[in-house]
Short mmCIF file of C-alpha atoms and ligand atoms in Angstrom, two decimals:
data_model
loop_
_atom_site.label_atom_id
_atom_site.label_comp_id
_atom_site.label_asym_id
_atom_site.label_seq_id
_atom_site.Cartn_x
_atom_site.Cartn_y
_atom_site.Cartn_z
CA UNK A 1 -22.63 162.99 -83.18
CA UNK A 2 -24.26 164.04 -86.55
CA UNK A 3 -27.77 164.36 -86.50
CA UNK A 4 -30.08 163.03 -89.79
CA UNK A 5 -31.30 159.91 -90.66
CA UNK A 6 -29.58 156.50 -90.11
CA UNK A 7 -30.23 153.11 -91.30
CA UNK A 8 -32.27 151.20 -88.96
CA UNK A 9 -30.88 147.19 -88.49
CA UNK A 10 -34.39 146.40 -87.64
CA UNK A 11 -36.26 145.80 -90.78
CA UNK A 12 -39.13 148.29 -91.57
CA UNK A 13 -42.77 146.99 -90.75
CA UNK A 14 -45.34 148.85 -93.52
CA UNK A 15 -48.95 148.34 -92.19
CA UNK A 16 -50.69 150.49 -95.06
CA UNK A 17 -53.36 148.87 -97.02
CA UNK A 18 -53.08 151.08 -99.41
CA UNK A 19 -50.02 152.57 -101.58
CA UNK A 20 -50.00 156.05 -103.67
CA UNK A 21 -50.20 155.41 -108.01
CA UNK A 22 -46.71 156.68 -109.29
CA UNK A 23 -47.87 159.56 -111.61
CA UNK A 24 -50.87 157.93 -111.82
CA UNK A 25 -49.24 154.40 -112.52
CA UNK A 26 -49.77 151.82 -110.48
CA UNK A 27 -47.19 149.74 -108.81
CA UNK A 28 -45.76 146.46 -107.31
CA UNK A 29 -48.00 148.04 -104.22
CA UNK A 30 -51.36 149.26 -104.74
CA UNK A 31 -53.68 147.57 -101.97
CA UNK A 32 -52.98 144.68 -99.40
CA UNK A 33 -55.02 142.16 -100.45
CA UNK A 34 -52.92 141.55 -103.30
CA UNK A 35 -49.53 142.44 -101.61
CA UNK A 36 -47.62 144.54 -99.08
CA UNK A 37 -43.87 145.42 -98.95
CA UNK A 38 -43.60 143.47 -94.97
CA UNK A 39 -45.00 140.00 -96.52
CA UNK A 40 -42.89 140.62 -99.63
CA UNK A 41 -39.70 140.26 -98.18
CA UNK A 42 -40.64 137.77 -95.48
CA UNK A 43 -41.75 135.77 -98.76
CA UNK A 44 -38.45 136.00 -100.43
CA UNK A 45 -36.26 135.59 -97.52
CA UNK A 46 -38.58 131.94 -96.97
CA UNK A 47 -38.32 131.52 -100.86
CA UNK A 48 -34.66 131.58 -100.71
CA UNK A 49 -33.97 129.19 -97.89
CA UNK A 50 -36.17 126.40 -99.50
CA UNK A 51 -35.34 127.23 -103.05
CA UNK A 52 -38.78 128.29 -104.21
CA UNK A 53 -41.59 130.69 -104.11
CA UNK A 54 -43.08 131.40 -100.53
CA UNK A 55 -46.86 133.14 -100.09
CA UNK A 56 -47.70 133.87 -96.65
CA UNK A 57 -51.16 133.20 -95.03
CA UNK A 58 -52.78 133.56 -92.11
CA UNK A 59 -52.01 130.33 -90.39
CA UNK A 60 -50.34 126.76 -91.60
CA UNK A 61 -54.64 125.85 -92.01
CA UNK A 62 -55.23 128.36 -94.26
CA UNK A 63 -52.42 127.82 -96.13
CA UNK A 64 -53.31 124.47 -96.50
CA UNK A 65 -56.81 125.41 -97.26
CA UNK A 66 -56.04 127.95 -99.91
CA UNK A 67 -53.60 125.00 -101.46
CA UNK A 68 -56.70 122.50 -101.74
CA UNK A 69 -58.84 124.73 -103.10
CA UNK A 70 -56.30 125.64 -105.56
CA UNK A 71 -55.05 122.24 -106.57
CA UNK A 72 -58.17 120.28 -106.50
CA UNK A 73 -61.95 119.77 -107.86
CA UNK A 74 -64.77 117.82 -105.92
CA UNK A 75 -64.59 114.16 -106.07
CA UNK A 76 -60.46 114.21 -105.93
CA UNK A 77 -58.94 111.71 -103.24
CA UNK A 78 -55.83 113.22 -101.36
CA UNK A 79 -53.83 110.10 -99.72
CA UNK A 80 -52.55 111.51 -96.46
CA UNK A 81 -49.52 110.59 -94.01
CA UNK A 82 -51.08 107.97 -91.20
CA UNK A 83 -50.63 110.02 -88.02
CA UNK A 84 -49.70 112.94 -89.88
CA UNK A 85 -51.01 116.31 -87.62
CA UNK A 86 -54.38 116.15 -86.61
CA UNK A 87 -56.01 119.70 -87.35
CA UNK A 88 -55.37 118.70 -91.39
CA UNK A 89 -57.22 115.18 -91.40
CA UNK A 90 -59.87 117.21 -89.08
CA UNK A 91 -59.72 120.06 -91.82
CA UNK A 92 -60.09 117.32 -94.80
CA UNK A 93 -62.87 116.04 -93.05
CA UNK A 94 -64.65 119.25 -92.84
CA UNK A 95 -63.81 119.56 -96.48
CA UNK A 96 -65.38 116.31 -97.47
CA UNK A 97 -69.22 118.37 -97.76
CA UNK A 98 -67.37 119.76 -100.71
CA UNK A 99 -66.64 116.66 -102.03
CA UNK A 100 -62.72 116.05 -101.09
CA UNK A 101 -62.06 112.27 -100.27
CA UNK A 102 -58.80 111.60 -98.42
CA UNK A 103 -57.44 108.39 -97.60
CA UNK A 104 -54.65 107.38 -95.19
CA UNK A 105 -51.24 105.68 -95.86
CA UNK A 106 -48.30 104.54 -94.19
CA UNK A 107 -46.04 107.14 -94.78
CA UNK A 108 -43.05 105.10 -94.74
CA UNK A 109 -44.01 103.30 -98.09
CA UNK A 110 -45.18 103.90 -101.69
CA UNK A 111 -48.48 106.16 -101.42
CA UNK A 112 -51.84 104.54 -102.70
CA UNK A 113 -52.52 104.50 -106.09
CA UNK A 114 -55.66 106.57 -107.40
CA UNK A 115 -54.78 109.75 -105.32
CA UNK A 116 -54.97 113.27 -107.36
CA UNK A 117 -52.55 114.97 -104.52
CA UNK A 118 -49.87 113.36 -101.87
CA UNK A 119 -49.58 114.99 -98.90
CA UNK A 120 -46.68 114.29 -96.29
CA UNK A 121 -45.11 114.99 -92.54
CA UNK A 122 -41.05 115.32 -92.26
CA UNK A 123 -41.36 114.33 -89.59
CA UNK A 124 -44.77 113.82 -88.67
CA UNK A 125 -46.51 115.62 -85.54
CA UNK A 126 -46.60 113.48 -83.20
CA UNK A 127 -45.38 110.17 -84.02
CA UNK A 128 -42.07 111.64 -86.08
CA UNK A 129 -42.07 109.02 -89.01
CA UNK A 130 -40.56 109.88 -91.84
CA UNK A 131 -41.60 109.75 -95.34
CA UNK A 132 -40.01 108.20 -98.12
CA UNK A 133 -39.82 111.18 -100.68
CA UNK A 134 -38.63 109.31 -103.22
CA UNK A 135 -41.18 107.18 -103.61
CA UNK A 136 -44.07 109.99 -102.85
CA UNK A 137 -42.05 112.45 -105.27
CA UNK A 138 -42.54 109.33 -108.41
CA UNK A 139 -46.26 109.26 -108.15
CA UNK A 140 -48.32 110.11 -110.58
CA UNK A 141 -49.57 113.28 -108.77
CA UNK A 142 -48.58 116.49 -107.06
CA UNK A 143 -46.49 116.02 -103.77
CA UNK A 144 -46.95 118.45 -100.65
CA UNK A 145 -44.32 118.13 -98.04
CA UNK A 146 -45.52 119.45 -94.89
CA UNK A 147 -42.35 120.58 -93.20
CA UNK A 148 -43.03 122.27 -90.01
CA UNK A 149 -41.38 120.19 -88.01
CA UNK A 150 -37.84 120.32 -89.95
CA UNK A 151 -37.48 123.65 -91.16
CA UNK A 152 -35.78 124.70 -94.22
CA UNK A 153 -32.46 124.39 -92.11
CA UNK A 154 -32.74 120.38 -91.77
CA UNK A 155 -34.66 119.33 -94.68
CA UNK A 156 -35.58 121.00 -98.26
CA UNK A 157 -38.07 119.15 -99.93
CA UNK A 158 -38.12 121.21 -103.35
CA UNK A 159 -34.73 119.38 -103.41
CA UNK A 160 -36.03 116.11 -103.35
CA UNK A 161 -39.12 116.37 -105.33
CA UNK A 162 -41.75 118.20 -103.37
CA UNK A 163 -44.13 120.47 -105.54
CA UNK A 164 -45.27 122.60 -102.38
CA UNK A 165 -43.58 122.63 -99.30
CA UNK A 166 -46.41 123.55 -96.47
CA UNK A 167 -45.58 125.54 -93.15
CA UNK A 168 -47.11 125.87 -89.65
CA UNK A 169 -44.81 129.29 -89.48
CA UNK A 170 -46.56 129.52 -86.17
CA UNK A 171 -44.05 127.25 -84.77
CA UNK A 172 -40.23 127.21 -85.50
CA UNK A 173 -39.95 129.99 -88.55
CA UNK A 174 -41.88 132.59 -85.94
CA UNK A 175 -40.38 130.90 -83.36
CA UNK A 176 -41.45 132.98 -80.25
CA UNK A 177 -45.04 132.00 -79.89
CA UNK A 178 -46.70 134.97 -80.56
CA UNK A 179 -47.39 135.37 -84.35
CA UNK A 180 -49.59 132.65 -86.12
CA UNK A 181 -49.40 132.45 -89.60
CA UNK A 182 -48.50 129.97 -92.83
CA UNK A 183 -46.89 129.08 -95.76
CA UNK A 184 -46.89 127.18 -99.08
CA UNK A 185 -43.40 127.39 -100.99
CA UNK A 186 -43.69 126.26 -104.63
CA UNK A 187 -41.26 124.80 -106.84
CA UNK A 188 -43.04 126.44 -109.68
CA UNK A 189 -43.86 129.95 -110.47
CA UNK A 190 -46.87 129.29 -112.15
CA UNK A 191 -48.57 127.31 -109.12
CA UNK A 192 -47.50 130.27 -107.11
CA UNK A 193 -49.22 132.97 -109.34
CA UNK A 194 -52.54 130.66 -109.16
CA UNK A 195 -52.47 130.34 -105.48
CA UNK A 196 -51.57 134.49 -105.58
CA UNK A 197 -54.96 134.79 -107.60
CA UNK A 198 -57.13 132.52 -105.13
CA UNK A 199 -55.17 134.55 -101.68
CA UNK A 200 -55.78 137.90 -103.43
CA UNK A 201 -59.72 137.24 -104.44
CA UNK A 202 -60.35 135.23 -101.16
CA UNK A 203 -58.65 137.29 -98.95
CA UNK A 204 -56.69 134.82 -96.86
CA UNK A 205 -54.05 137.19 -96.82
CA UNK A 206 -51.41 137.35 -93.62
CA UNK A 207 -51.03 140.32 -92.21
CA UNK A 208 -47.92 142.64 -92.08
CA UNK A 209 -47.48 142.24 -88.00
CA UNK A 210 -47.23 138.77 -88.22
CA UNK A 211 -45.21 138.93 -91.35
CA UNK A 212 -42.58 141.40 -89.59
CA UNK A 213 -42.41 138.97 -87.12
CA UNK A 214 -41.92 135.96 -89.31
CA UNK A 215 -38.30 138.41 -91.03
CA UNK A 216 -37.83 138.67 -87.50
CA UNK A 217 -38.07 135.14 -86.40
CA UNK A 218 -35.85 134.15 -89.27
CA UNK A 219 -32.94 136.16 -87.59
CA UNK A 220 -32.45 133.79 -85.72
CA UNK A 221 -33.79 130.08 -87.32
CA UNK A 222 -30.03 128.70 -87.44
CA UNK A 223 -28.83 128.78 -83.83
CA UNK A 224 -32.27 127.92 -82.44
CA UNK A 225 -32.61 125.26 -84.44
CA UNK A 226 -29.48 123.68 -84.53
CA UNK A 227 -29.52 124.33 -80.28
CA UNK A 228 -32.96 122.56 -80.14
CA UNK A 229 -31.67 119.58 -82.55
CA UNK A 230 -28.52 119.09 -80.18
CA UNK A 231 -31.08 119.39 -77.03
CA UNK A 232 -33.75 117.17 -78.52
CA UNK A 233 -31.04 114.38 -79.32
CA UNK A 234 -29.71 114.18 -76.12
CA UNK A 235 -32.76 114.31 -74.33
CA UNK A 236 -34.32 111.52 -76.55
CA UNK A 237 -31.43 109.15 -75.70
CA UNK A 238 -31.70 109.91 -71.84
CA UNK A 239 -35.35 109.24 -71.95
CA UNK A 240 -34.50 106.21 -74.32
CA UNK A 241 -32.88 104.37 -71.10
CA UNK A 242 -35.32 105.89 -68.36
CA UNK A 243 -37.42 102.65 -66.96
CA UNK A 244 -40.87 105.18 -67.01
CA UNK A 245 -40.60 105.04 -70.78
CA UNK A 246 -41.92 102.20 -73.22
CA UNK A 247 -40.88 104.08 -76.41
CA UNK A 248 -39.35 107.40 -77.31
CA UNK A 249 -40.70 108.51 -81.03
CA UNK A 250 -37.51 110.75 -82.77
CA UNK A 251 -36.09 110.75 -86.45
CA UNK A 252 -32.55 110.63 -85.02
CA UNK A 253 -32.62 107.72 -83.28
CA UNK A 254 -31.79 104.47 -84.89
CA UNK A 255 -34.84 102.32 -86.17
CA UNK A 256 -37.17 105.03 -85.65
CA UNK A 257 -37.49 106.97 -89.09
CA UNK A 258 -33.54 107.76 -88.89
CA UNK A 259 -32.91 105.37 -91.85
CA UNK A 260 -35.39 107.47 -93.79
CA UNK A 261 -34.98 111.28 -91.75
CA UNK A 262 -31.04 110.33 -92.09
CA UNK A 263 -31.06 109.88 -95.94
CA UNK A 264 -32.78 113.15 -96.18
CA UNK A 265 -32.18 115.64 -93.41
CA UNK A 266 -29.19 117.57 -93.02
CA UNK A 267 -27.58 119.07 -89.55
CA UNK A 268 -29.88 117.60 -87.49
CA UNK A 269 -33.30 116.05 -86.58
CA UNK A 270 -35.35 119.10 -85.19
CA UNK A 271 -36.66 119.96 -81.86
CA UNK A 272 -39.98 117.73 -81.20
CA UNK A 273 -40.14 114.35 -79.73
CA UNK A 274 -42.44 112.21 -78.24
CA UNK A 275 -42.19 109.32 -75.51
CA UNK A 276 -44.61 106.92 -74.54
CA UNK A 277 -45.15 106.65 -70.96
CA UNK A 278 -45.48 103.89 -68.77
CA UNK A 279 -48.47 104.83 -66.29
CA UNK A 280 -50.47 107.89 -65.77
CA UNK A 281 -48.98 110.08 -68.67
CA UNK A 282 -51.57 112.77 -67.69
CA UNK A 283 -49.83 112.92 -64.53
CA UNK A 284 -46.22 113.41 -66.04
CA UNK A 285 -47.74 116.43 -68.27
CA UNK A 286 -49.14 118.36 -64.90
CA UNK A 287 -46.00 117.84 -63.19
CA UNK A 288 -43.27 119.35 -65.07
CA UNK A 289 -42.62 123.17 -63.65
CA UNK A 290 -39.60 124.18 -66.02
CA UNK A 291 -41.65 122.68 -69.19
CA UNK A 292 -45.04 124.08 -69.50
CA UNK A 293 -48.36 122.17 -70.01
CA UNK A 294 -49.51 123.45 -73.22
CA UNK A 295 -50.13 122.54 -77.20
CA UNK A 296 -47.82 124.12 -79.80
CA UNK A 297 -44.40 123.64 -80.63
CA UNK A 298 -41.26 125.21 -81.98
CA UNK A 299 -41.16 128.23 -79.50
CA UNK A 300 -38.42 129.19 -77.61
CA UNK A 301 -40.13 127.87 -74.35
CA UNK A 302 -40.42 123.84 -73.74
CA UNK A 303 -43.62 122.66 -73.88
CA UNK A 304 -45.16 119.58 -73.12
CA UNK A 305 -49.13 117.67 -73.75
CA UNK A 306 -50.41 114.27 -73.99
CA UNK A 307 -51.97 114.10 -77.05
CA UNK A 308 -54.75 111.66 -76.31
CA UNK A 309 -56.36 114.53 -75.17
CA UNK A 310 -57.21 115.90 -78.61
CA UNK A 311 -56.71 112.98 -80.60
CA UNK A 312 -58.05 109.83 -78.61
CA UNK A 313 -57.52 107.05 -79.33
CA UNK A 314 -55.93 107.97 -82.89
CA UNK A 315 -52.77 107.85 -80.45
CA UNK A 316 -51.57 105.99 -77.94
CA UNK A 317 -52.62 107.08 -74.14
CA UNK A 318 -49.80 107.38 -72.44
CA UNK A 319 -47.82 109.55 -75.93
CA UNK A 320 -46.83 112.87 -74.39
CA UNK A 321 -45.31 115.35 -77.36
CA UNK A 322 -42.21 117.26 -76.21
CA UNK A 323 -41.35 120.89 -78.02
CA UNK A 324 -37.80 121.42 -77.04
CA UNK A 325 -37.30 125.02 -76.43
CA UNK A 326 -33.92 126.79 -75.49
CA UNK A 327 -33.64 126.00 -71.92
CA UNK A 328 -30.08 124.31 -70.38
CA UNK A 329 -30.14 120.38 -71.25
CA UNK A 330 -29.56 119.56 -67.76
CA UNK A 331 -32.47 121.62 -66.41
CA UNK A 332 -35.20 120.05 -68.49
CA UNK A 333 -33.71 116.68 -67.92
CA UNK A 334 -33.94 117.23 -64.13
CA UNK A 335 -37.48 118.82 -64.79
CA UNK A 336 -38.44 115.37 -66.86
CA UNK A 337 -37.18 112.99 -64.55
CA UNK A 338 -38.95 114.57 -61.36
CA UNK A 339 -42.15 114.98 -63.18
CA UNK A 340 -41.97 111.34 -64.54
CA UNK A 341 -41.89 110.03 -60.98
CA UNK A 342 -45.72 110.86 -60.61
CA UNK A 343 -45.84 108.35 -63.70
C1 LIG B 1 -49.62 123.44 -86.16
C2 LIG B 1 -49.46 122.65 -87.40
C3 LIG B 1 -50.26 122.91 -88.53
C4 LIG B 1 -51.37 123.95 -88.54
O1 LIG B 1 -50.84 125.24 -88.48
P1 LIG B 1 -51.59 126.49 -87.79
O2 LIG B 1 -50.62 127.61 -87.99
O3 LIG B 1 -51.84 126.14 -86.38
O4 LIG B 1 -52.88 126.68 -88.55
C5 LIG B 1 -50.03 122.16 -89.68
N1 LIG B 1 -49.09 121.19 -89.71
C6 LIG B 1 -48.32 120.91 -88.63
C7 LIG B 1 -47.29 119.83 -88.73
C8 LIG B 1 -48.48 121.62 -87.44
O5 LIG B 1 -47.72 121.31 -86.38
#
């Protein structure tokens, strides 16, 4: 074997927060704040999936934070998805002492009219509606597409008129449950270079550790989510027929969202679901042993939560939200029905 350096498959992880001048020049690199080498190429590797330009931040809130701030002045109105995810109507409300109004719609339909920004779910977390991006990408005002849920592998909503595309990379780009961390793609360069101003002054900057492990996560984005799609379908049509089940909530099933998530999404519908439960859904959650009882989704573990529990009555009581991991079909099937006999 000849000794000397080889080329390591593994991508390089650069935690310095600060970078030598070249002959006194400086560089692409000259302190973190501003950029490092890790969340450079975890930007353009996201950038080139959903044909735009990624920034990184420290979690899909900040991100989504750092977008407000940068998009709008006090007294704007946002109009919001109805049931869209919680944490961002609880984060607009926390916003409203600087002056941001927000106002809910039905996502399915034409936003409200007087809004200065549109912000959407495909789908939405937890009741998986879909929007119509046609009609949100004609108004009169810029269009987020929070995408989470879908990935750039199912849906990419630069394609079909988003201005920013929002992630929770916490969930499926990370993928492992263990990094959390956010992104904005935008279709434009010049709303990326103003949100690279506001991240570099503010200092809602992701880290290179959790940007290693985004590059890392993205390894592997196809076959886990195009395995959880397949899992997630079957599994919503089993639960579909189960007599412990009023309603199950997923884009690819017909007459919920799949006209809409079926126009728009491509190789599948994504890993979450949710089914309403008829009886104790609190009881269903605790009782699953293969599916853990926890919040989060789009890890490579199932995991399972009513979500009455955070949201109240914003939901209905007996919703339970299902994150299909990578487990055999069969084996969280088995896991489901047992557990839904304490229904
Ligand atoms: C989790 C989540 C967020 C918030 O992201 P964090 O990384 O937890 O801050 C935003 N939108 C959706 C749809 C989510 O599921």
């Amino acid at each position: 074997m000849r000794p000397g350096p080889a080329a390591g498959v593994s991508p390089p992880l650069d935690r310095s927060t600060t970078f030598a001048y070249d002959d006194g020049e400086v560089g692409a690199f000259f302190y973190q704040r501003y950029a490092h080498p890790t969340g450079l190429e975890a930007e353009r590797l996201l950038g080139e999936l959903e044909g735009g330009h990624a920034l990184l931040f420290p979690s899909g809130s900040a991100a989504a934070t750092a977008l407000v701030l940068t998009l709008l002045r006090p007294g704007s109105r946002i109009a919001l998805a109805e049931g869209a995810y919680y944490g961002t109507s609880v984060l607009f409300d926390l916003l409203g002492g600087w002056g941001l109004e927000y106002e809910e719609f039905d996502q399915t339909r034409p936003p409200p009219e007087g809004a200065s920004l549109v912000w959407v779910e495909a789908p939405g977390n937890p009741f998986l509606t879909f929007p119509d991006l046609e009609a949100a990408a004609a108004y009169p005002a810029p269009l987020v597409v929070d995408s989470t849920a879908s990935t750039p592998l199912l849906l990419r909503p630069i394609e079909h008129g988003a201005d920013f595309v929002l992630h929770s990379a916490t969930k499926y780009l990370v993928g492992h449950s263990d990094a959390l961390l956010g992104a904005v793609v935008c279709a434009r360069e010049e709303d990326a270079e103003r949100l690279r101003e506001l991240r570099g002054r503010t200092g809602i900057v992701a880290a290179p550790d959790a940007a290693w492990l985004l590059v890392r996560g993205l390894r592997t984005l196809g076959v886990r989510v195009e395995r959880q799609s397949a899992t997630a379908l079957e599994l919503a049509r089993r639960l579909a027929g189960h007599p412990k089940i009023e309603r199950v909530r997923y884009p690819g099933l017909d007459g919920d969202g799949g006209g809409l998530a079926g126009r728009y999404m491509r190789g599948g519908f994504g890993g979450l679901l949710s089914f309403d439960v008829l009886g104790d859904a609190r009881a269903v959650e605790r009782a699953t042993r293969l599916i853990t009882n926890a919040t989060s989704l789009g890890g490579v573990e199932s995991l399972i939560e009513t979500r009455a529990r955070w949201e109240g009555d914003r939901v209905p009581e007996g919703l339970v939200r299902l994150s299909v991991g990578l487990e055999d079909v069969d084996d969280l099937w088995d896991d489901l029905v047992e557990a839904l006999e304490r229904a």
